[in-house]
Structure formats: structure tokens, C-alpha cells
Amino acid sequence: MLPGLVDVHSHPGIEAPDDAYSHEVFRQHMLAHRAAGVLTVRSPGSADPVRDRADDPDLPRLVRSGQWLATPGRFFPGAGRRVEESELPAAAVEEAAFGWRKVIGDWMPDDPPVPLDVLTATVDAVHAAGGRVAVHCQTAESCRNAVLAGADSLEHGMHLDHALLPRMAAQGTALVRTFSAFAKSIENLEKSSDARLKEWVRSGWEHAFPTVRAAFEAGGTVLAGTDNKPCGRLAGEISWLIKAGMPVEAAIGAGSWTARAWLGLPGLVDGGFADVVGYAADPTEDPDVLSRPELIVLRGKAIL
Ligand SMILES: [Zn+2]
């Protein structure tokens, strides 16, 4: 039995980043997570942070982060909340009540990331307001800035320099590599006519496997997040972490008890939440069973 699976990178309520938020779609996504035993979801960037609900007892627990915060030239056109770089620290604090804030730290391969001083001021301001900061970063420079700024998590961390891993471990910056999303990007890459983009994504994909293994070996926190549709495929992300060389038990923890602790939620302890997922066999011996839960209890209510 596990204290429920956790997907730390999922965007319920939209199918694509520039979609309008739909509460019906949100419910369908959260129910798909629940059916897979994913009882906690962190949404690092929402299309409508007001309407998505953390208080619906039928749905998995939702850790919210408000809207994506994107500076000019970064992120999907029309998506997220757009602010100038100079406005970023103040804007990040405005929705800090959600607990997390998500900053788009870079976008295209050769474009400059959010400057280090701006990102540092943003992280400091959110921390002072009691929140935490997730940074979307894919270029090496953007990953470096996110680590030096003291971000709480690197989302994707595609070209992360391994020299930064000890610092990440020491300051508690987690790596959420989102293999599931990139596996799909790699499949679709052949259709792209942009040779630079192809090379960037393909080399980043190859880099991901040694990076995850090295991050774990450096004592860092590596967590499982899919960033992908359909929802409810966290077991697949855990299997990518195992393929990358994390020990099986640590990889499962990355999508369960380690993630819960990192989010400040209890595991299977006295006085904790009655969130439990049970399997026919020990997942550390047979991780394939993670996609076939036989018992799901959310907030004390048997779902399966
Ligand atoms: Zn995402």
C-alpha cells in the first residue's frame, strides 16, 4: 500500500496550453488521475486559478500555483499571465496565496532566459510571502539561473549542467524532468522543419537520463511529473525514472511519499490523511503493478 501517487506536474482543465479553461475538463482530468491512484496533483501553472477547485471532496488534492507567469517572448502566445521582466517579482507575490508560483524562465533554444537578478528578486519575494517557486527551464543558462536564484523546483531542466547538482541538493531545489511530455515531443520531432530545435530537443532527451541518475546520486530530490495528456499516466513517468537509473524504490517514492513530503503532505502515518492505494504485489518488486491499483481510498472514502 502507498499513500497515493502524486503527479507534481499536471495542468488539469485544459488539453493544450492555449486552451480556455473548462471546469468540466478539469473534473475529467482529475477523475482520470484518481482512477490511476494519483490522489495529489500539483498544477504548476493554471489556465484559470480561480475556478479550479481544491475543495471538491470527490477529486484528488490539488496543489495550485496560480497562472503561469511569462515575460515577453517566452511561452505559448496568448497563454499565461504576461508581465514585463521589471514587474515579475511583484506579480509573483500577488498570487502567492496559492502556495506555489510558476515562472517561465526561458523559451526558445538561443534566446536569453529571465535574467538572474530578476529571477533572484522574484524567488526572494515569493519566499518572503511564504510561497514557493517552480521555474520552467530548458536551456543551460536558464537552468543555471533557476538554481542560483534558489528556485524550489526546476520544471524540465532539459540542458541542466551536472556541476549544479550538488548545489541543488544542498539548497533543496527539486528536479521535475517530465519524461512523459518529452517522449511525446521526440515522437513528433520528425515533423519539425526547424533543425536547431530538433537538435536541441534530441540532445536534451539524451542528456535527461544521465542527469536524473546524477541528480539522485548527488542526494537531490527528483520527482515524477507528467506534464502530459491523458491524465493518469504517472506510473509511466515512474518507469522513465527507473529507466534513467534511479533505484526502483526511490523512483516510486518520487511519485508518492517523497513527493507528498516535499509538498508538505503526510504519508501513511497516524493522524495523516486517509489516502491509500493498494496493489496486488509489492511495486518495488514489480513496478508494473503501479498501473493496476486494486484499492483506492481518497479522504477515507473507498473509490475502488
Ligand atoms: Zn507544464
PDB file of C-alpha atoms and ligand atoms in Angstrom:
ATOM      1  CA  MET A   1       0.000   0.000   0.000  1.00  0.00           C
ATOM      2  CA  LEU A   2       1.148   3.504  -0.796  1.00  0.00           C
ATOM      3  CA  PRO A   3      -0.073   6.884   0.463  1.00  0.00           C
ATOM      4  CA  GLY A   4      -1.452   7.663  -3.010  1.00  0.00           C
ATOM      5  CA  LEU A   5       0.522   8.565  -6.093  1.00  0.00           C
ATOM      6  CA  VAL A   6       1.446  12.204  -6.764  1.00  0.00           C
ATOM      7  CA  ASP A   7       1.813  13.884 -10.152  1.00  0.00           C
ATOM      8  CA  VAL A   8       3.786  17.051  -9.407  1.00  0.00           C
ATOM      9  CA  HIS A   9       3.418  18.462 -12.924  1.00  0.00           C
ATOM     10  CA  SER A  10      -0.051  18.315 -14.478  1.00  0.00           C
ATOM     11  CA  HIS A  11      -2.356  21.020 -15.827  1.00  0.00           C
ATOM     12  CA  PRO A  12      -5.948  19.822 -15.317  1.00  0.00           C
ATOM     13  CA  GLY A  13      -8.633  21.868 -17.042  1.00  0.00           C
ATOM     14  CA  ILE A  14      -7.026  22.290 -20.451  1.00  0.00           C
ATOM     15  CA  GLU A  15      -5.963  19.913 -23.199  1.00  0.00           C
ATOM     16  CA  ALA A  16      -3.428  22.312 -24.745  1.00  0.00           C
ATOM     17  CA  PRO A  17      -1.611  25.297 -23.156  1.00  0.00           C
ATOM     18  CA  ASP A  18      -3.556  27.936 -25.059  1.00  0.00           C
ATOM     19  CA  ASP A  19      -6.985  26.345 -24.467  1.00  0.00           C
ATOM     20  CA  ALA A  20      -9.611  28.201 -22.473  1.00  0.00           C
ATOM     21  CA  TYR A  21     -10.139  26.658 -19.051  1.00  0.00           C
ATOM     22  CA  SER A  22     -13.072  24.263 -18.752  1.00  0.00           C
ATOM     23  CA  HIS A  23     -14.241  23.113 -15.348  1.00  0.00           C
ATOM     24  CA  GLU A  24     -15.829  20.030 -16.907  1.00  0.00           C
ATOM     25  CA  VAL A  25     -12.487  19.136 -18.487  1.00  0.00           C
ATOM     26  CA  PHE A  26     -10.811  19.840 -15.146  1.00  0.00           C
ATOM     27  CA  ARG A  27     -13.108  17.322 -13.433  1.00  0.00           C
ATOM     28  CA  GLN A  28     -12.488  14.709 -16.139  1.00  0.00           C
ATOM     29  CA  HIS A  29      -8.730  15.160 -15.800  1.00  0.00           C
ATOM     30  CA  MET A  30      -8.816  14.912 -12.015  1.00  0.00           C
ATOM     31  CA  LEU A  31     -11.058  11.827 -12.145  1.00  0.00           C
ATOM     32  CA  ALA A  32      -8.613  10.216 -14.599  1.00  0.00           C
ATOM     33  CA  HIS A  33      -5.818  10.901 -12.107  1.00  0.00           C
ATOM     34  CA  ARG A  34      -7.924   9.429  -9.313  1.00  0.00           C
ATOM     35  CA  ALA A  35      -8.742   6.273 -11.282  1.00  0.00           C
ATOM     36  CA  ALA A  36      -4.993   5.717 -11.650  1.00  0.00           C
ATOM     37  CA  GLY A  37      -4.386   6.103  -7.912  1.00  0.00           C
ATOM     38  CA  VAL A  38      -2.992   9.645  -8.287  1.00  0.00           C
ATOM     39  CA  LEU A  39      -4.506  11.269  -5.212  1.00  0.00           C
ATOM     40  CA  THR A  40      -2.487  14.511  -5.229  1.00  0.00           C
ATOM     41  CA  VAL A  41      -1.762  16.760  -8.199  1.00  0.00           C
ATOM     42  CA  ARG A  42       0.429  19.841  -8.298  1.00  0.00           C
ATOM     43  CA  SER A  43      -0.650  22.200 -11.070  1.00  0.00           C
ATOM     44  CA  PRO A  44       2.402  24.327 -11.909  1.00  0.00           C
ATOM     45  CA  GLY A  45       0.574  26.918 -13.950  1.00  0.00           C
ATOM     46  CA  SER A  46      -3.168  27.003 -14.357  1.00  0.00           C
ATOM     47  CA  ALA A  47      -5.313  28.485 -17.114  1.00  0.00           C
ATOM     48  CA  ASP A  48      -7.818  29.646 -14.504  1.00  0.00           C
ATOM     49  CA  PRO A  49      -6.537  29.507 -10.939  1.00  0.00           C
ATOM     50  CA  VAL A  50      -9.754  30.896  -9.531  1.00  0.00           C
ATOM     51  CA  ARG A  51     -12.127  28.323 -10.941  1.00  0.00           C
ATOM     52  CA  ASP A  52     -10.093  25.206 -10.414  1.00  0.00           C
ATOM     53  CA  ARG A  53     -11.126  23.826  -7.098  1.00  0.00           C
ATOM     54  CA  ALA A  54      -9.017  22.312  -4.385  1.00  0.00           C
ATOM     55  CA  ASP A  55     -12.052  21.763  -2.170  1.00  0.00           C
ATOM     56  CA  ASP A  56     -14.094  19.220  -4.146  1.00  0.00           C
ATOM     57  CA  PRO A  57     -14.027  16.146  -1.880  1.00  0.00           C
ATOM     58  CA  ASP A  58     -14.507  13.779  -4.819  1.00  0.00           C
ATOM     59  CA  LEU A  59     -11.339  14.936  -6.546  1.00  0.00           C
ATOM     60  CA  PRO A  60      -7.656  14.393  -5.742  1.00  0.00           C
ATOM     61  CA  ARG A  61      -5.933  17.010  -3.619  1.00  0.00           C
ATOM     62  CA  LEU A  62      -4.759  19.899  -5.760  1.00  0.00           C
ATOM     63  CA  VAL A  63      -1.648  21.946  -5.027  1.00  0.00           C
ATOM     64  CA  ARG A  64      -2.072  25.147  -7.006  1.00  0.00           C
ATOM     65  CA  SER A  65       0.284  27.774  -8.296  1.00  0.00           C
ATOM     66  CA  GLY A  66      -1.877  30.426  -9.906  1.00  0.00           C
ATOM     67  CA  GLN A  67      -1.345  31.320 -13.532  1.00  0.00           C
ATOM     68  CA  TRP A  68       1.880  30.784 -15.418  1.00  0.00           C
ATOM     69  CA  LEU A  69       3.914  33.989 -15.266  1.00  0.00           C
ATOM     70  CA  ALA A  70       5.518  34.733 -18.605  1.00  0.00           C
ATOM     71  CA  THR A  71       7.707  37.638 -19.680  1.00  0.00           C
ATOM     72  CA  PRO A  72       7.801  38.939 -23.299  1.00  0.00           C
ATOM     73  CA  GLY A  73       8.839  36.404 -25.922  1.00  0.00           C
ATOM     74  CA  ARG A  74       8.526  33.456 -23.574  1.00  0.00           C
ATOM     75  CA  PHE A  75       5.736  30.828 -23.526  1.00  0.00           C
ATOM     76  CA  PHE A  76       2.914  29.916 -25.896  1.00  0.00           C
ATOM     77  CA  PRO A  77       1.342  33.019 -27.441  1.00  0.00           C
ATOM     78  CA  GLY A  78      -1.809  34.007 -25.584  1.00  0.00           C
ATOM     79  CA  ALA A  79      -1.236  31.621 -22.693  1.00  0.00           C
ATOM     80  CA  GLY A  80      -0.485  32.504 -19.072  1.00  0.00           C
ATOM     81  CA  ARG A  81      -0.284  35.910 -17.470  1.00  0.00           C
ATOM     82  CA  ARG A  82       2.069  38.223 -19.359  1.00  0.00           C
ATOM     83  CA  VAL A  83       4.225  40.668 -17.398  1.00  0.00           C
ATOM     84  CA  GLU A  84       7.315  42.741 -18.118  1.00  0.00           C
ATOM     85  CA  GLU A  85      10.535  41.498 -16.519  1.00  0.00           C
ATOM     86  CA  SER A  86      10.521  44.511 -14.189  1.00  0.00           C
ATOM     87  CA  GLU A  87       7.039  43.528 -12.969  1.00  0.00           C
ATOM     88  CA  LEU A  88       7.843  39.871 -12.382  1.00  0.00           C
ATOM     89  CA  PRO A  89       8.755  39.939  -8.651  1.00  0.00           C
ATOM     90  CA  ALA A  90       5.647  41.923  -7.680  1.00  0.00           C
ATOM     91  CA  ALA A  91       3.358  39.884  -9.949  1.00  0.00           C
ATOM     92  CA  ALA A  92       4.688  36.658  -8.473  1.00  0.00           C
ATOM     93  CA  VAL A  93       3.759  37.774  -4.981  1.00  0.00           C
ATOM     94  CA  GLU A  94       0.198  38.737  -5.966  1.00  0.00           C
ATOM     95  CA  GLU A  95      -0.918  35.115  -6.240  1.00  0.00           C
ATOM     96  CA  ALA A  96       1.480  33.756  -3.647  1.00  0.00           C
ATOM     97  CA  ALA A  97      -1.554  32.702  -1.587  1.00  0.00           C
ATOM     98  CA  PHE A  98      -1.775  29.710  -3.917  1.00  0.00           C
ATOM     99  CA  GLY A  99       1.412  28.451  -2.274  1.00  0.00           C
ATOM    100  CA  TRP A 100       3.331  27.964  -5.495  1.00  0.00           C
ATOM    101  CA  ARG A 101       4.161  30.329  -8.342  1.00  0.00           C
ATOM    102  CA  LYS A 102       5.283  29.170 -11.752  1.00  0.00           C
ATOM    103  CA  VAL A 103       7.680  31.324 -13.749  1.00  0.00           C
ATOM    104  CA  ILE A 104       8.519  30.674 -17.394  1.00  0.00           C
ATOM    105  CA  GLY A 105      12.277  31.066 -17.207  1.00  0.00           C
ATOM    106  CA  ASP A 106      13.106  30.685 -20.903  1.00  0.00           C
ATOM    107  CA  TRP A 107      11.563  29.592 -24.166  1.00  0.00           C
ATOM    108  CA  MET A 108      13.413  29.051 -27.447  1.00  0.00           C
ATOM    109  CA  PRO A 109      16.900  27.471 -27.608  1.00  0.00           C
ATOM    110  CA  ASP A 110      19.058  30.513 -28.327  1.00  0.00           C
ATOM    111  CA  ASP A 111      17.004  33.219 -26.642  1.00  0.00           C
ATOM    112  CA  PRO A 112      18.106  34.747 -23.347  1.00  0.00           C
ATOM    113  CA  PRO A 113      16.428  33.447 -20.193  1.00  0.00           C
ATOM    114  CA  VAL A 114      14.894  35.618 -17.474  1.00  0.00           C
ATOM    115  CA  PRO A 115      17.970  37.445 -16.127  1.00  0.00           C
ATOM    116  CA  LEU A 116      19.461  36.124 -12.902  1.00  0.00           C
ATOM    117  CA  ASP A 117      18.839  39.342 -10.929  1.00  0.00           C
ATOM    118  CA  VAL A 118      15.163  39.386 -11.928  1.00  0.00           C
ATOM    119  CA  LEU A 119      14.693  35.717 -11.096  1.00  0.00           C
ATOM    120  CA  THR A 120      16.510  36.077  -7.783  1.00  0.00           C
ATOM    121  CA  ALA A 121      14.314  39.039  -6.812  1.00  0.00           C
ATOM    122  CA  THR A 122      11.238  37.011  -7.788  1.00  0.00           C
ATOM    123  CA  VAL A 123      12.204  33.944  -5.776  1.00  0.00           C
ATOM    124  CA  ASP A 124      13.167  36.083  -2.767  1.00  0.00           C
ATOM    125  CA  ALA A 125       9.857  37.983  -2.898  1.00  0.00           C
ATOM    126  CA  VAL A 126       7.755  34.807  -3.121  1.00  0.00           C
ATOM    127  CA  HIS A 127       9.720  33.149  -0.330  1.00  0.00           C
ATOM    128  CA  ALA A 128       9.241  36.227   1.844  1.00  0.00           C
ATOM    129  CA  ALA A 129       5.487  35.920   1.199  1.00  0.00           C
ATOM    130  CA  GLY A 130       5.563  32.272   2.267  1.00  0.00           C
ATOM    131  CA  GLY A 131       5.294  30.757  -1.209  1.00  0.00           C
ATOM    132  CA  ARG A 132       7.499  28.549  -3.362  1.00  0.00           C
ATOM    133  CA  VAL A 133       8.655  28.964  -6.931  1.00  0.00           C
ATOM    134  CA  ALA A 134       8.713  26.497  -9.825  1.00  0.00           C
ATOM    135  CA  VAL A 135      10.716  27.593 -12.861  1.00  0.00           C
ATOM    136  CA  HIS A 136      10.210  26.277 -16.379  1.00  0.00           C
ATOM    137  CA  CYS A 137      13.754  25.972 -17.682  1.00  0.00           C
ATOM    138  CA  GLN A 138      15.191  24.157 -20.670  1.00  0.00           C
ATOM    139  CA  THR A 139      18.368  25.979 -21.718  1.00  0.00           C
ATOM    140  CA  ALA A 140      21.580  25.503 -19.757  1.00  0.00           C
ATOM    141  CA  GLU A 141      21.693  29.199 -18.874  1.00  0.00           C
ATOM    142  CA  SER A 142      18.100  29.230 -17.664  1.00  0.00           C
ATOM    143  CA  CYS A 143      18.672  26.119 -15.536  1.00  0.00           C
ATOM    144  CA  ARG A 144      21.732  27.788 -14.034  1.00  0.00           C
ATOM    145  CA  ASN A 145      19.773  30.966 -13.248  1.00  0.00           C
ATOM    146  CA  ALA A 146      16.973  28.982 -11.601  1.00  0.00           C
ATOM    147  CA  VAL A 147      19.442  27.130  -9.371  1.00  0.00           C
ATOM    148  CA  LEU A 148      21.440  30.251  -8.476  1.00  0.00           C
ATOM    149  CA  ALA A 149      18.208  32.138  -7.758  1.00  0.00           C
ATOM    150  CA  GLY A 150      17.241  29.436  -5.257  1.00  0.00           C
ATOM    151  CA  ALA A 151      14.105  28.216  -7.035  1.00  0.00           C
ATOM    152  CA  ASP A 152      12.249  25.379  -5.326  1.00  0.00           C
ATOM    153  CA  SER A 153      11.911  23.302  -8.467  1.00  0.00           C
ATOM    154  CA  LEU A 154      13.236  23.109 -11.994  1.00  0.00           C
ATOM    155  CA  GLU A 155      10.483  22.016 -14.355  1.00  0.00           C
ATOM    156  CA  HIS A 156      12.035  20.021 -17.251  1.00  0.00           C
ATOM    157  CA  GLY A 157      15.642  21.147 -16.584  1.00  0.00           C
ATOM    158  CA  MET A 158      16.463  19.968 -20.087  1.00  0.00           C
ATOM    159  CA  HIS A 159      20.088  21.069 -20.503  1.00  0.00           C
ATOM    160  CA  LEU A 160      20.949  21.230 -16.811  1.00  0.00           C
ATOM    161  CA  ASP A 161      24.710  21.322 -16.152  1.00  0.00           C
ATOM    162  CA  HIS A 162      25.612  18.489 -13.769  1.00  0.00           C
ATOM    163  CA  ALA A 163      28.024  20.797 -11.939  1.00  0.00           C
ATOM    164  CA  LEU A 164      24.917  22.419 -10.404  1.00  0.00           C
ATOM    165  CA  LEU A 165      23.557  19.197  -8.899  1.00  0.00           C
ATOM    166  CA  PRO A 166      25.374  19.386  -5.532  1.00  0.00           C
ATOM    167  CA  ARG A 167      24.080  22.920  -5.056  1.00  0.00           C
ATOM    168  CA  MET A 168      20.540  21.839  -5.922  1.00  0.00           C
ATOM    169  CA  ALA A 169      20.774  19.043  -3.372  1.00  0.00           C
ATOM    170  CA  ALA A 170      22.178  21.361  -0.695  1.00  0.00           C
ATOM    171  CA  GLN A 171      19.506  24.029  -1.103  1.00  0.00           C
ATOM    172  CA  GLY A 172      16.607  21.635  -1.731  1.00  0.00           C
ATOM    173  CA  THR A 173      15.859  22.515  -5.350  1.00  0.00           C
ATOM    174  CA  ALA A 174      13.948  19.609  -6.875  1.00  0.00           C
ATOM    175  CA  LEU A 175      14.218  18.362 -10.451  1.00  0.00           C
ATOM    176  CA  VAL A 176      10.958  17.521 -12.233  1.00  0.00           C
ATOM    177  CA  ARG A 177      12.190  16.144 -15.535  1.00  0.00           C
ATOM    178  CA  THR A 178       8.769  15.314 -17.131  1.00  0.00           C
ATOM    179  CA  PHE A 179       9.977  12.449 -19.345  1.00  0.00           C
ATOM    180  CA  SER A 180       6.393  11.685 -20.397  1.00  0.00           C
ATOM    181  CA  ALA A 181       5.982  15.029 -22.163  1.00  0.00           C
ATOM    182  CA  PHE A 182       9.369  14.835 -23.863  1.00  0.00           C
ATOM    183  CA  ALA A 183       8.817  11.267 -25.034  1.00  0.00           C
ATOM    184  CA  LYS A 184       5.867  12.625 -26.989  1.00  0.00           C
ATOM    185  CA  SER A 185       7.917  15.603 -28.276  1.00  0.00           C
ATOM    186  CA  ILE A 186      10.593  13.222 -29.524  1.00  0.00           C
ATOM    187  CA  GLU A 187       7.942  11.217 -31.400  1.00  0.00           C
ATOM    188  CA  ASN A 188       6.653  14.381 -33.054  1.00  0.00           C
ATOM    189  CA  LEU A 189      10.089  15.852 -33.720  1.00  0.00           C
ATOM    190  CA  GLU A 190      10.497  14.346 -37.161  1.00  0.00           C
ATOM    191  CA  LYS A 191       7.660  16.546 -38.420  1.00  0.00           C
ATOM    192  CA  SER A 192       9.524  19.716 -37.467  1.00  0.00           C
ATOM    193  CA  SER A 193      11.479  21.576 -40.136  1.00  0.00           C
ATOM    194  CA  ASP A 194      13.484  23.518 -37.530  1.00  0.00           C
ATOM    195  CA  ALA A 195      16.859  21.741 -37.453  1.00  0.00           C
ATOM    196  CA  ARG A 196      18.130  23.727 -34.466  1.00  0.00           C
ATOM    197  CA  LEU A 197      15.031  22.921 -32.415  1.00  0.00           C
ATOM    198  CA  LYS A 198      15.288  19.245 -33.327  1.00  0.00           C
ATOM    199  CA  GLU A 199      18.924  19.045 -32.299  1.00  0.00           C
ATOM    200  CA  TRP A 200      18.198  20.912 -29.067  1.00  0.00           C
ATOM    201  CA  VAL A 201      15.320  18.656 -28.030  1.00  0.00           C
ATOM    202  CA  ARG A 202      17.036  15.432 -29.119  1.00  0.00           C
ATOM    203  CA  SER A 203      20.279  16.216 -27.285  1.00  0.00           C
ATOM    204  CA  GLY A 204      18.247  17.305 -24.255  1.00  0.00           C
ATOM    205  CA  TRP A 205      16.404  13.995 -24.291  1.00  0.00           C
ATOM    206  CA  GLU A 206      19.659  12.023 -24.331  1.00  0.00           C
ATOM    207  CA  HIS A 207      21.024  14.244 -21.550  1.00  0.00           C
ATOM    208  CA  ALA A 208      17.935  13.602 -19.385  1.00  0.00           C
ATOM    209  CA  PHE A 209      18.807  10.036 -18.453  1.00  0.00           C
ATOM    210  CA  PRO A 210      22.315  10.663 -17.012  1.00  0.00           C
ATOM    211  CA  THR A 211      21.029  13.896 -15.435  1.00  0.00           C
ATOM    212  CA  VAL A 212      18.287  12.188 -13.448  1.00  0.00           C
ATOM    213  CA  ARG A 213      20.657   9.476 -12.285  1.00  0.00           C
ATOM    214  CA  ALA A 214      23.346  12.017 -11.331  1.00  0.00           C
ATOM    215  CA  ALA A 215      20.816  14.268  -9.555  1.00  0.00           C
ATOM    216  CA  PHE A 216      19.692  11.337  -7.439  1.00  0.00           C
ATOM    217  CA  GLU A 217      23.268  10.222  -6.747  1.00  0.00           C
ATOM    218  CA  ALA A 218      24.165  13.781  -5.693  1.00  0.00           C
ATOM    219  CA  GLY A 219      21.493  13.498  -2.999  1.00  0.00           C
ATOM    220  CA  GLY A 220      18.998  15.699  -4.804  1.00  0.00           C
ATOM    221  CA  THR A 221      15.223  15.486  -4.901  1.00  0.00           C
ATOM    222  CA  VAL A 222      13.949  14.077  -8.193  1.00  0.00           C
ATOM    223  CA  LEU A 223      10.169  13.999  -8.587  1.00  0.00           C
ATOM    224  CA  ALA A 224       7.689  12.470 -11.014  1.00  0.00           C
ATOM    225  CA  GLY A 225       5.590  14.834 -13.120  1.00  0.00           C
ATOM    226  CA  THR A 226       3.985  14.019 -16.455  1.00  0.00           C
ATOM    227  CA  ASP A 227       3.064  17.444 -17.931  1.00  0.00           C
ATOM    228  CA  ASN A 228       1.058  15.422 -20.370  1.00  0.00           C
ATOM    229  CA  LYS A 229      -2.337  14.261 -21.510  1.00  0.00           C
ATOM    230  CA  PRO A 230      -4.116  11.975 -20.994  1.00  0.00           C
ATOM    231  CA  CYS A 231      -4.014  12.450 -17.226  1.00  0.00           C
ATOM    232  CA  GLY A 232      -3.485   9.434 -15.013  1.00  0.00           C
ATOM    233  CA  ARG A 233      -0.250   8.127 -16.502  1.00  0.00           C
ATOM    234  CA  LEU A 234       2.054   8.740 -13.562  1.00  0.00           C
ATOM    235  CA  ALA A 235       3.120   5.083 -13.496  1.00  0.00           C
ATOM    236  CA  GLY A 236       4.681   5.692 -16.914  1.00  0.00           C
ATOM    237  CA  GLU A 237       6.719   8.619 -15.564  1.00  0.00           C
ATOM    238  CA  ILE A 238       7.954   6.440 -12.704  1.00  0.00           C
ATOM    239  CA  SER A 239       9.059   3.822 -15.226  1.00  0.00           C
ATOM    240  CA  TRP A 240      11.090   6.511 -17.056  1.00  0.00           C
ATOM    241  CA  LEU A 241      12.821   7.412 -13.770  1.00  0.00           C
ATOM    242  CA  ILE A 242      13.695   3.724 -13.330  1.00  0.00           C
ATOM    243  CA  LYS A 243      14.999   3.563 -16.921  1.00  0.00           C
ATOM    244  CA  ALA A 244      17.167   6.592 -16.126  1.00  0.00           C
ATOM    245  CA  GLY A 245      18.803   4.611 -13.358  1.00  0.00           C
ATOM    246  CA  MET A 246      17.028   5.608 -10.159  1.00  0.00           C
ATOM    247  CA  PRO A 247      16.603   2.704  -7.741  1.00  0.00           C
ATOM    248  CA  VAL A 248      13.055   1.337  -8.049  1.00  0.00           C
ATOM    249  CA  GLU A 249      12.039   2.288  -4.517  1.00  0.00           C
ATOM    250  CA  ALA A 250      13.326   5.858  -4.933  1.00  0.00           C
ATOM    251  CA  ALA A 251      11.567   6.197  -8.282  1.00  0.00           C
ATOM    252  CA  ILE A 252       8.252   5.125  -6.757  1.00  0.00           C
ATOM    253  CA  GLY A 253       8.840   7.498  -3.842  1.00  0.00           C
ATOM    254  CA  ALA A 254       9.395  10.263  -6.409  1.00  0.00           C
ATOM    255  CA  GLY A 255       5.784   9.729  -7.441  1.00  0.00           C
ATOM    256  CA  SER A 256       4.401   9.060  -3.964  1.00  0.00           C
ATOM    257  CA  TRP A 257       5.754   9.515  -0.432  1.00  0.00           C
ATOM    258  CA  THR A 258       8.776  11.660  -1.336  1.00  0.00           C
ATOM    259  CA  ALA A 259       6.567  13.972  -3.381  1.00  0.00           C
ATOM    260  CA  ARG A 260       3.975  14.183  -0.608  1.00  0.00           C
ATOM    261  CA  ALA A 261       6.611  15.095   1.965  1.00  0.00           C
ATOM    262  CA  TRP A 262       8.080  17.687  -0.418  1.00  0.00           C
ATOM    263  CA  LEU A 263       4.620  19.245  -0.805  1.00  0.00           C
ATOM    264  CA  GLY A 264       4.163  19.248   2.977  1.00  0.00           C
ATOM    265  CA  LEU A 265       1.562  16.458   2.974  1.00  0.00           C
ATOM    266  CA  PRO A 266       1.644  13.458   5.311  1.00  0.00           C
ATOM    267  CA  GLY A 267       2.261   9.898   4.203  1.00  0.00           C
ATOM    268  CA  LEU A 268       0.796   6.749   5.769  1.00  0.00           C
ATOM    269  CA  VAL A 269       1.076   7.942   9.370  1.00  0.00           C
ATOM    270  CA  ASP A 270      -1.177   8.210  12.386  1.00  0.00           C
ATOM    271  CA  GLY A 271      -3.227  11.367  12.039  1.00  0.00           C
ATOM    272  CA  GLY A 272      -2.388  11.693   8.336  1.00  0.00           C
ATOM    273  CA  PHE A 273      -4.892  11.790   5.502  1.00  0.00           C
ATOM    274  CA  ALA A 274      -6.805   8.613   4.739  1.00  0.00           C
ATOM    275  CA  ASP A 275      -5.367   8.459   1.213  1.00  0.00           C
ATOM    276  CA  VAL A 276      -4.257   4.953   0.274  1.00  0.00           C
ATOM    277  CA  VAL A 277      -3.619   3.000  -2.898  1.00  0.00           C
ATOM    278  CA  GLY A 278      -3.158  -0.758  -2.760  1.00  0.00           C
ATOM    279  CA  TYR A 279      -1.697  -3.210  -5.268  1.00  0.00           C
ATOM    280  CA  ALA A 280      -1.761  -6.981  -5.698  1.00  0.00           C
ATOM    281  CA  ALA A 281       2.035  -7.139  -5.422  1.00  0.00           C
ATOM    282  CA  ASP A 282       4.837  -5.063  -3.934  1.00  0.00           C
ATOM    283  CA  PRO A 283       5.540  -2.317  -6.507  1.00  0.00           C
ATOM    284  CA  THR A 284       9.198  -2.217  -5.506  1.00  0.00           C
ATOM    285  CA  GLU A 285       9.426  -5.821  -6.762  1.00  0.00           C
ATOM    286  CA  ASP A 286       7.088  -5.371  -9.715  1.00  0.00           C
ATOM    287  CA  PRO A 287       6.662  -1.682 -10.666  1.00  0.00           C
ATOM    288  CA  ASP A 288       4.273  -2.685 -13.464  1.00  0.00           C
ATOM    289  CA  VAL A 289       1.543  -3.131 -10.847  1.00  0.00           C
ATOM    290  CA  LEU A 290       1.523   0.650 -10.352  1.00  0.00           C
ATOM    291  CA  SER A 291      -0.737   0.964 -13.386  1.00  0.00           C
ATOM    292  CA  ARG A 292      -3.187  -1.571 -11.927  1.00  0.00           C
ATOM    293  CA  PRO A 293      -4.313  -0.362  -8.480  1.00  0.00           C
ATOM    294  CA  GLU A 294      -6.687  -2.727  -6.699  1.00  0.00           C
ATOM    295  CA  LEU A 295      -7.634  -0.401  -3.858  1.00  0.00           C
ATOM    296  CA  ILE A 296      -8.089   3.369  -3.928  1.00  0.00           C
ATOM    297  CA  VAL A 297      -9.155   5.328  -0.852  1.00  0.00           C
ATOM    298  CA  LEU A 298      -9.338   9.117  -1.002  1.00  0.00           C
ATOM    299  CA  ARG A 299     -10.123  11.117   2.134  1.00  0.00           C
ATOM    300  CA  GLY A 300     -11.313   7.935   3.787  1.00  0.00           C
ATOM    301  CA  LYS A 301     -13.770   7.090   1.009  1.00  0.00           C
ATOM    302  CA  ALA A 302     -13.287   3.896  -0.989  1.00  0.00           C
ATOM    303  CA  ILE A 303     -13.148   4.710  -4.687  1.00  0.00           C
ATOM    304  CA  LEU A 304     -12.072   1.245  -5.829  1.00  0.00           C
TER     305      LEU A 304
HETATM  306 ZN    ZN B   1       3.762  22.158 -17.755  1.00  0.00          ZN
END
